[in-house]
Coordinates of C-alpha atoms in Angstrom, one line a residue:
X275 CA 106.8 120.0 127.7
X276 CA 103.7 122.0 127.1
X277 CA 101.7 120.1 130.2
X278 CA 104.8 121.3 132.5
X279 CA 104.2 125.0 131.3
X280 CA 101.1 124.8 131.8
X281 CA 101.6 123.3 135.4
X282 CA 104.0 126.2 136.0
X283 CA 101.4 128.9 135.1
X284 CA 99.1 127.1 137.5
X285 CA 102.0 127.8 139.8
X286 CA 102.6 131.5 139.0
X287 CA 98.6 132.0 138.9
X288 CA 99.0 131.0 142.6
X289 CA 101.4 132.7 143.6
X290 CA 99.9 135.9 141.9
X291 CA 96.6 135.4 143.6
X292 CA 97.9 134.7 147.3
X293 CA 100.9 137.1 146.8
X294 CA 98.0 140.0 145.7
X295 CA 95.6 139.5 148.8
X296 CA 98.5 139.2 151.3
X297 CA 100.7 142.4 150.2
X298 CA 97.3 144.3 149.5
X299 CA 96.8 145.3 153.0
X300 CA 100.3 146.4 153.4
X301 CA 99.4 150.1 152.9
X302 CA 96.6 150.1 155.5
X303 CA 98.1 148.3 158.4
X304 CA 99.7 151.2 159.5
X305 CA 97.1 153.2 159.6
X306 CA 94.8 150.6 161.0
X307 CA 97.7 149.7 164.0
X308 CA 97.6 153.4 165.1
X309 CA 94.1 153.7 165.0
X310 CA 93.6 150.9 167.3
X311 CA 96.7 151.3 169.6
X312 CA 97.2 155.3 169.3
X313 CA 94.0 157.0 168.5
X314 CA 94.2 160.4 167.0
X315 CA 98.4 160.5 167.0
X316 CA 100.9 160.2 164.2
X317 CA 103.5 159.0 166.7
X318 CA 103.1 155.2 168.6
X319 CA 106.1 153.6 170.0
X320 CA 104.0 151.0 171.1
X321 CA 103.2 150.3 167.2
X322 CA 106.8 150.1 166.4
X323 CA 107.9 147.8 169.3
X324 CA 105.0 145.3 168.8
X325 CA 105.2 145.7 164.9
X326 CA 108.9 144.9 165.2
X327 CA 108.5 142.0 168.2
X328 CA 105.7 140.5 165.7
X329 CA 107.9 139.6 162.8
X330 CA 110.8 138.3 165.3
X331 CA 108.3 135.9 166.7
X332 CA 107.5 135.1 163.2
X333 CA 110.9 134.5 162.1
X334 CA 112.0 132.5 165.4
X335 CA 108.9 130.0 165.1
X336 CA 109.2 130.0 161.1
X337 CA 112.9 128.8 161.6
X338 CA 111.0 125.6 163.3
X339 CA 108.1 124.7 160.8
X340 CA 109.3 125.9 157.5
X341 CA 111.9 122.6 157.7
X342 CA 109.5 120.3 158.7
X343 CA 107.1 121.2 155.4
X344 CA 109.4 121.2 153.6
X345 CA 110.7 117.5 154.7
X346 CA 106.7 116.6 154.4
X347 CA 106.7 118.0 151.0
X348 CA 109.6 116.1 149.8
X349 CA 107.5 113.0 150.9
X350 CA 103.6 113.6 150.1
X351 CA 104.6 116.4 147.0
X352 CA 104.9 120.1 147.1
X353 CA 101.0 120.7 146.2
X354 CA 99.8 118.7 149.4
X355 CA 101.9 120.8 151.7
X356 CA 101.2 124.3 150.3
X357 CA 97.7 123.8 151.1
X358 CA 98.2 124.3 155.0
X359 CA 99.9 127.7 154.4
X360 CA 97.5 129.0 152.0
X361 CA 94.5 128.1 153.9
X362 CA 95.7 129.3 157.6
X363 CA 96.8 132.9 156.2
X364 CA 92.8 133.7 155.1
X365 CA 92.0 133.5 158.9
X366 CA 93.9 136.8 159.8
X367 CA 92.6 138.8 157.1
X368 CA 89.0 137.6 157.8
X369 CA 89.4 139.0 161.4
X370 CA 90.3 142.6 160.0
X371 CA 87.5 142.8 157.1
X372 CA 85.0 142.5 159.8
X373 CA 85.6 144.9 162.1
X374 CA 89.2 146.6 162.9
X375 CA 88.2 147.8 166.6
X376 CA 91.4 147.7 169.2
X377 CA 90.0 144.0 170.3
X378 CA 89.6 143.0 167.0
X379 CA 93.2 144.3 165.9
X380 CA 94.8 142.3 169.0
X381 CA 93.1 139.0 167.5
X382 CA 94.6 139.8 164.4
X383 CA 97.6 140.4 165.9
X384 CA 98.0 137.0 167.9
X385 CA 96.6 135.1 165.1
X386 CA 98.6 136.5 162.2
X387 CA 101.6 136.1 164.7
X388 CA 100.7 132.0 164.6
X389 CA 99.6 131.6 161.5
X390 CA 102.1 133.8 159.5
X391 CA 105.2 131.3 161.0
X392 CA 104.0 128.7 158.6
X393 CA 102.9 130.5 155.7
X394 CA 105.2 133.2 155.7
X395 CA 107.8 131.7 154.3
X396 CA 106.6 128.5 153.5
X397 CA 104.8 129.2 150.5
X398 CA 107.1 131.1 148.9
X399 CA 110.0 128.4 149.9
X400 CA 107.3 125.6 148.3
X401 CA 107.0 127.9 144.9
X402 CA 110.6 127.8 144.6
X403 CA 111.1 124.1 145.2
X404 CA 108.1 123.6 142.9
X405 CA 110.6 125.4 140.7
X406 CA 113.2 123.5 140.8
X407 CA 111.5 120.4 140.2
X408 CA 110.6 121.4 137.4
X409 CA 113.3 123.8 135.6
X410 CA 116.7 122.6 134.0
X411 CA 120.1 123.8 136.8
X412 CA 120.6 126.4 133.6
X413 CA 117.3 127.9 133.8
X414 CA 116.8 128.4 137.5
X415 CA 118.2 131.7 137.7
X416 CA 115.8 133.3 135.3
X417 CA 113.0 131.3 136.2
X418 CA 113.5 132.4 139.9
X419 CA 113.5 136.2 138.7
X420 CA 109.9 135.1 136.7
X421 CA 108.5 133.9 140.4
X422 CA 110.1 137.3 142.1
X423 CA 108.6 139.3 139.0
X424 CA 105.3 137.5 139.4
X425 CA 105.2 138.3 142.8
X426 CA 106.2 142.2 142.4
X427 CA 103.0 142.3 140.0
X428 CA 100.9 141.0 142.9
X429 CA 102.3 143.5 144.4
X430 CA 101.4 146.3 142.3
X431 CA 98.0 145.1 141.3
X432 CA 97.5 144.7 145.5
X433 CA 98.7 148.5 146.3
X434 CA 97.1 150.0 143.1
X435 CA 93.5 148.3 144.4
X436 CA 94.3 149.5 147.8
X437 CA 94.9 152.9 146.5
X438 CA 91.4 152.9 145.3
X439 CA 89.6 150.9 148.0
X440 CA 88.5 151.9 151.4
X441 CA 90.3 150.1 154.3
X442 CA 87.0 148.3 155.0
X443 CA 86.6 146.8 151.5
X444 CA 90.8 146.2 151.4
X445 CA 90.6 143.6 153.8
X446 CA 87.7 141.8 152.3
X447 CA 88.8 141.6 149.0
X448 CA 92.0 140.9 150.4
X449 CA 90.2 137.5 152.5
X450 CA 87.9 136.9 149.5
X451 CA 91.4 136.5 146.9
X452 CA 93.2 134.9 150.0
X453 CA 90.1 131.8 149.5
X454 CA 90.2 132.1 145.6
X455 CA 94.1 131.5 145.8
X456 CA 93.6 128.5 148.0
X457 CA 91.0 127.1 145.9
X458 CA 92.2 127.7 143.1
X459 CA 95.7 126.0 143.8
X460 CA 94.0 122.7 145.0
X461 CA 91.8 122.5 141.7
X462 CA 94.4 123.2 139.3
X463 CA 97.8 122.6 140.2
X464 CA 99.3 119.7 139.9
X465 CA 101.8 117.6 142.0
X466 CA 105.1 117.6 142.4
X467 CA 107.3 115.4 144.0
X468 CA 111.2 115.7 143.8
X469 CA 112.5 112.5 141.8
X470 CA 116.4 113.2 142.6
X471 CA 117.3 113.9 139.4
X472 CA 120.6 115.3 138.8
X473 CA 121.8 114.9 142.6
X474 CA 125.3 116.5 143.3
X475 CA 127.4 115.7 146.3
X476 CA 125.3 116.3 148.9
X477 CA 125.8 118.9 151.3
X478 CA 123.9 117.7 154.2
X479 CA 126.1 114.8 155.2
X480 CA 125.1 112.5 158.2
X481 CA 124.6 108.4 158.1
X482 CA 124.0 107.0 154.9
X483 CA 120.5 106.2 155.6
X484 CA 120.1 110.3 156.6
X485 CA 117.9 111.8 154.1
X486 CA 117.1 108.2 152.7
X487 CA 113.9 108.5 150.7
X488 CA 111.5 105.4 151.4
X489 CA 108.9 104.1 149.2
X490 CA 107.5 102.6 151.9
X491 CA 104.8 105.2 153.1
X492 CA 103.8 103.4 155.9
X493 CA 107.0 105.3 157.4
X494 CA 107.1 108.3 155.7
X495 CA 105.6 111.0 158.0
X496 CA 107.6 109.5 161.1
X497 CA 110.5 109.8 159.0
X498 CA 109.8 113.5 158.2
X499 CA 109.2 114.4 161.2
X500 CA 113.2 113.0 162.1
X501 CA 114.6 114.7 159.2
X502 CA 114.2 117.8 160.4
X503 CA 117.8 119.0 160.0
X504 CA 118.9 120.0 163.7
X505 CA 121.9 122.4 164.9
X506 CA 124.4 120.3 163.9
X507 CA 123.0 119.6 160.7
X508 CA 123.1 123.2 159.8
X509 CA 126.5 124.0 160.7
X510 CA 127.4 120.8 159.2
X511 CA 126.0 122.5 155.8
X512 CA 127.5 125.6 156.0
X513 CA 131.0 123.8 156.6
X514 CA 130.5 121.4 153.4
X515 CA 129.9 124.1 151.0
X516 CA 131.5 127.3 151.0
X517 CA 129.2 128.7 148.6
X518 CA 126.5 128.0 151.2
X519 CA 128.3 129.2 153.9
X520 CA 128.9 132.8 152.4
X521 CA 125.2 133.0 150.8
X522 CA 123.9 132.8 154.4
X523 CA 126.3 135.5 155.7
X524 CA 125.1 138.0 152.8
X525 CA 121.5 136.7 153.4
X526 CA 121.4 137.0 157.1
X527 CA 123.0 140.9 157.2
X528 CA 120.8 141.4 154.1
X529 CA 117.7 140.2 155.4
X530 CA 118.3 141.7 159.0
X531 CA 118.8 145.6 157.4
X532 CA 115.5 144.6 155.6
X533 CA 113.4 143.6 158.7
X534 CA 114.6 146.7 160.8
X535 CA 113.4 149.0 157.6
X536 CA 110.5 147.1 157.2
X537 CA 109.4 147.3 160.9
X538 CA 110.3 151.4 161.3
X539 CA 109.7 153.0 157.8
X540 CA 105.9 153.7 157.1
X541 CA 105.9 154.9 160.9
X542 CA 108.7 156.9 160.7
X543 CA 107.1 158.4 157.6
X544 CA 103.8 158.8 159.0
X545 CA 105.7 160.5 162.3
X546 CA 107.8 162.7 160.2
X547 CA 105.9 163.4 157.0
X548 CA 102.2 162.5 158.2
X549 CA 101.7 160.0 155.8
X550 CA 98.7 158.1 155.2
X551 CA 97.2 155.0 153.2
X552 CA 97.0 156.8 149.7
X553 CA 100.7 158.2 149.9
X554 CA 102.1 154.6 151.1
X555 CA 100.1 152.6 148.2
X556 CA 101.6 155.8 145.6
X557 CA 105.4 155.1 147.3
X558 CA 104.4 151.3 147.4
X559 CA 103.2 151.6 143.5
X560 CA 106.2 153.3 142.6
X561 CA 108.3 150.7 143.8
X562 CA 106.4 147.5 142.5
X563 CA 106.7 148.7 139.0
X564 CA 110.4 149.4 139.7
X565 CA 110.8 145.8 140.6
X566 CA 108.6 144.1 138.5
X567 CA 109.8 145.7 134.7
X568 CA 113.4 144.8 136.5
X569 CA 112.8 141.3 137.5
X570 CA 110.4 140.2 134.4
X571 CA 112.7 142.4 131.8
X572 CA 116.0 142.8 133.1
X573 CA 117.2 139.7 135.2
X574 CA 116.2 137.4 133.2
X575 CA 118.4 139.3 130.2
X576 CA 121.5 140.0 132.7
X577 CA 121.8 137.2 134.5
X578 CA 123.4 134.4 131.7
X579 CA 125.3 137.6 130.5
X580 CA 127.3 138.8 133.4
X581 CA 126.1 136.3 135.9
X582 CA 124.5 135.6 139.8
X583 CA 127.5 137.2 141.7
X584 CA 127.4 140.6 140.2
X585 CA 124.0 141.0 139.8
X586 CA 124.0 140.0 143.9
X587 CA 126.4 142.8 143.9
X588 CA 124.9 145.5 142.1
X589 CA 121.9 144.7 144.4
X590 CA 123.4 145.2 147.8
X591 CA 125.1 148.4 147.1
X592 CA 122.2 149.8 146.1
X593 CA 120.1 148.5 149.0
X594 CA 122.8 149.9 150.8
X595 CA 122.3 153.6 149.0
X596 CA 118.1 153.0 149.3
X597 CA 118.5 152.7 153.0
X598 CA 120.9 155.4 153.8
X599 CA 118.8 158.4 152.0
X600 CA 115.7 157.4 153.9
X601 CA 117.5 157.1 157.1
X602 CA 118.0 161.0 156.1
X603 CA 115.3 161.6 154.3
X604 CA 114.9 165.6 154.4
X605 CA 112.2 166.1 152.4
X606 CA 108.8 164.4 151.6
X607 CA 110.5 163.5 148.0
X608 CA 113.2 161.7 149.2
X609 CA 111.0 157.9 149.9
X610 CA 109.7 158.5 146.4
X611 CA 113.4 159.0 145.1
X612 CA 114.4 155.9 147.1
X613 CA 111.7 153.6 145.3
X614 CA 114.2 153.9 142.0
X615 CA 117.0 152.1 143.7
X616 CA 114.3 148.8 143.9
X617 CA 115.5 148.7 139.9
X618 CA 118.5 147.4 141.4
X619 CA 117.4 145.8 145.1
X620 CA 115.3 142.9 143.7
X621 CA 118.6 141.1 142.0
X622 CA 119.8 140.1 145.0
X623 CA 116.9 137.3 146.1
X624 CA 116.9 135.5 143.0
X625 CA 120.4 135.4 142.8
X626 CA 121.2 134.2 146.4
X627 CA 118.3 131.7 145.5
X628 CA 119.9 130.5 142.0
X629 CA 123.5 130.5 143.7
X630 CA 122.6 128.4 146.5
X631 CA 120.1 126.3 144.5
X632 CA 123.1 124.9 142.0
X633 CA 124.7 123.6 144.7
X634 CA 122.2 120.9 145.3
X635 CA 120.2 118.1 143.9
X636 CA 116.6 118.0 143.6
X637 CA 115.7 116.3 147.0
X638 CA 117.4 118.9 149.0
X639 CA 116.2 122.2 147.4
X640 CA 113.7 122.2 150.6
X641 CA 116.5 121.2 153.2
X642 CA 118.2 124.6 151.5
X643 CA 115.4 126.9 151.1
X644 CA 114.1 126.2 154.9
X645 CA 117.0 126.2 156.9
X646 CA 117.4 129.7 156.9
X647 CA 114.0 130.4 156.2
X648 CA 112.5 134.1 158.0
X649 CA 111.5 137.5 156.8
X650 CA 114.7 138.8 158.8
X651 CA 117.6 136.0 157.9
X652 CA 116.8 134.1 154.9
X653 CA 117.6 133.8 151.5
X654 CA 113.8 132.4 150.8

């Protein structure tokens, strides 16, 4: 018992460390996309279109890979896989700590458009999995809220050291944690590799040799390669579970109001407000803490007491209230009002996660977690 918790904190150390350089730079890429495609403006449509054009691309193409690690996980172990994810996402972030000149941006912006559709998702997919290896069906839920809390602190840390940090030195403490978390990950962590413990019914239904796990490795990574669950597959899982089937509907309208915020807010408040990097990493700050004291504190409290489905619930109304009052915002107050409502917004991940995760056995938490798997229309 006390060598798994300590191969989960290797796990949540990782997750901390990549979480921290990648969310880091969130308050400066704004300013660092106008400056290179609109010098001198606080208004650049062209910002907003390729901003929002960027994380569709990442989404479509992360829809294709994320399945396919994750199938090459179940074979060669969760550890071996995360290592292509953590290692690709330094390269963007090395681009921008050397020089973040208009040509220099657009290499950034075609490489963290490749690289991003397998480590976007993928890592955080791989944690969760990792996860459920490892954590009793009666612990997940909280456990899930630990790894979301985890990752709010990253958060937090990132946007309070951006707050204090010239753009310049952002982005290369933001490469130099990106190479810590990688090496760090492949010193200490140790493998996991799903045993099929406690299978249920599947849901992912096929031939009986679908989803056959071999121990004959000369095989394996041609049979990976064939269990990539296609079309049919996924319909056919969203008709054998019901459960399933509705968690994707709620992820996907979720998950799409999310993307369209992400995309449009900080320009809309730099357009309407003339925000810069110190007031997003104060409205970014704001709502870290929000989330983190919820998810390390309060989920983990609330969840075996009233349970998954309300706590969803509580979440999306109040996403829903977050989202109209900046759509209206009327005064430069209103964003940092908003950020309270996060208290409430950061149930709903876990929860779809720990829903949808009880529904399967320990082989297939992958197959779940990347079939949906996108910033926009996932539940990962």
């Amino acid at each position: 018992m006390d060598q798994k918790l300590g191969d989960l904190s290797h796990l949540l150390v990782t997750v901390f460390l990549s979480s921290f350089a990648n969310l880091m730079v969130a308050p400066s890429i704004t300013d660092v996309t106008m400056l290179a495609l609109c010098p001198g403006q606080d208004q650049c449509s062209l910002a907003i279109y390729l901003t929002g054009s960027q994380q569709a691309v990442i989404g479509l193409g992360a829809m294709i890979i994320t399945p396919l690690i994750g199938n090459l996980s179940d074979e060669y172990g969760r550890k071996a896989l995360l290592t292509l994810p953590m290692t690709i996402s330094i390269i963007p972030l090395v681009i921008l700590a050397y020089s973040r000149t208009t040509n220099f941006f657009y290499a950034y912006f075609v490489l963290r458009t490749l690289t991003a559709m397998a480590s976007e998702g993928s890592i955080n997919c791989l944690a969760l999995a990792y996860l459920a290896d490892n954590i009793p069906e009666r612990q997940r839920a909280s456990a899930f809220g630990i790894l979301a809390g985890v990752g709010s602190a990253a958060f937090v840390c990132g946007t309070l050291a951006a707050r204090f940090l010239s753009t310049a030195s952002t982005f290369q403490v933001a490469a130099v944690v990106s190479i810590l978390a990688a090496v760090y990950m492949r010193v200490f962590l140790k493998e996991s590799i799903p045993n099929g413990d406690g299978l249920r019914q599947p849901i992912l239904k096929g031939e009986p040799d679908d989803f056959k796990y071999d121990d004959d490795r000369v095989q394996n990574t041609s049979q990976a390669f064939k269990r990539i669950p296609s079309i049919g597959d996924l319909i056919c899982l969203r008709r054998s579970s019901v459960t399933f089937s509705q968690a994707t509907v709620v992820s996907f309208f979720n998950s799409l109001a999310d993307g369209g915020i992400l995309a449009t807010l900080l320009y809309f408040l730099k357009a309407r407000f003339h925000f810069n990097k110190n007031q997003f990493a104060d409205l970014m700050l704001i709502l870290g803490v929000a989330g983190t004291i919820s998810q390390l504190l309060f989920m983990p409290i609330l969840a075996p007491v009233i349970g998954e489905q309300k706590l969803l619930s509580i979440g999306l109304l109040m996403g829903c209230a977050s989202m109209f009052f900046n759509s209206i915002a009327w005064s430069v107050w209103v964003p940092y009002a908003c950020t309270l409502f996060s208290i409430f917004t950061v149930f709903v991940q876990p929860s779809l996660r720990s829903i949808v995760s009880k529904q399967v056995g320990a082989n297939e938490q992958l197959h779940l977690y990347s079939s949906c798997i996108s910033q926009h229309f996932s539940f990962c």
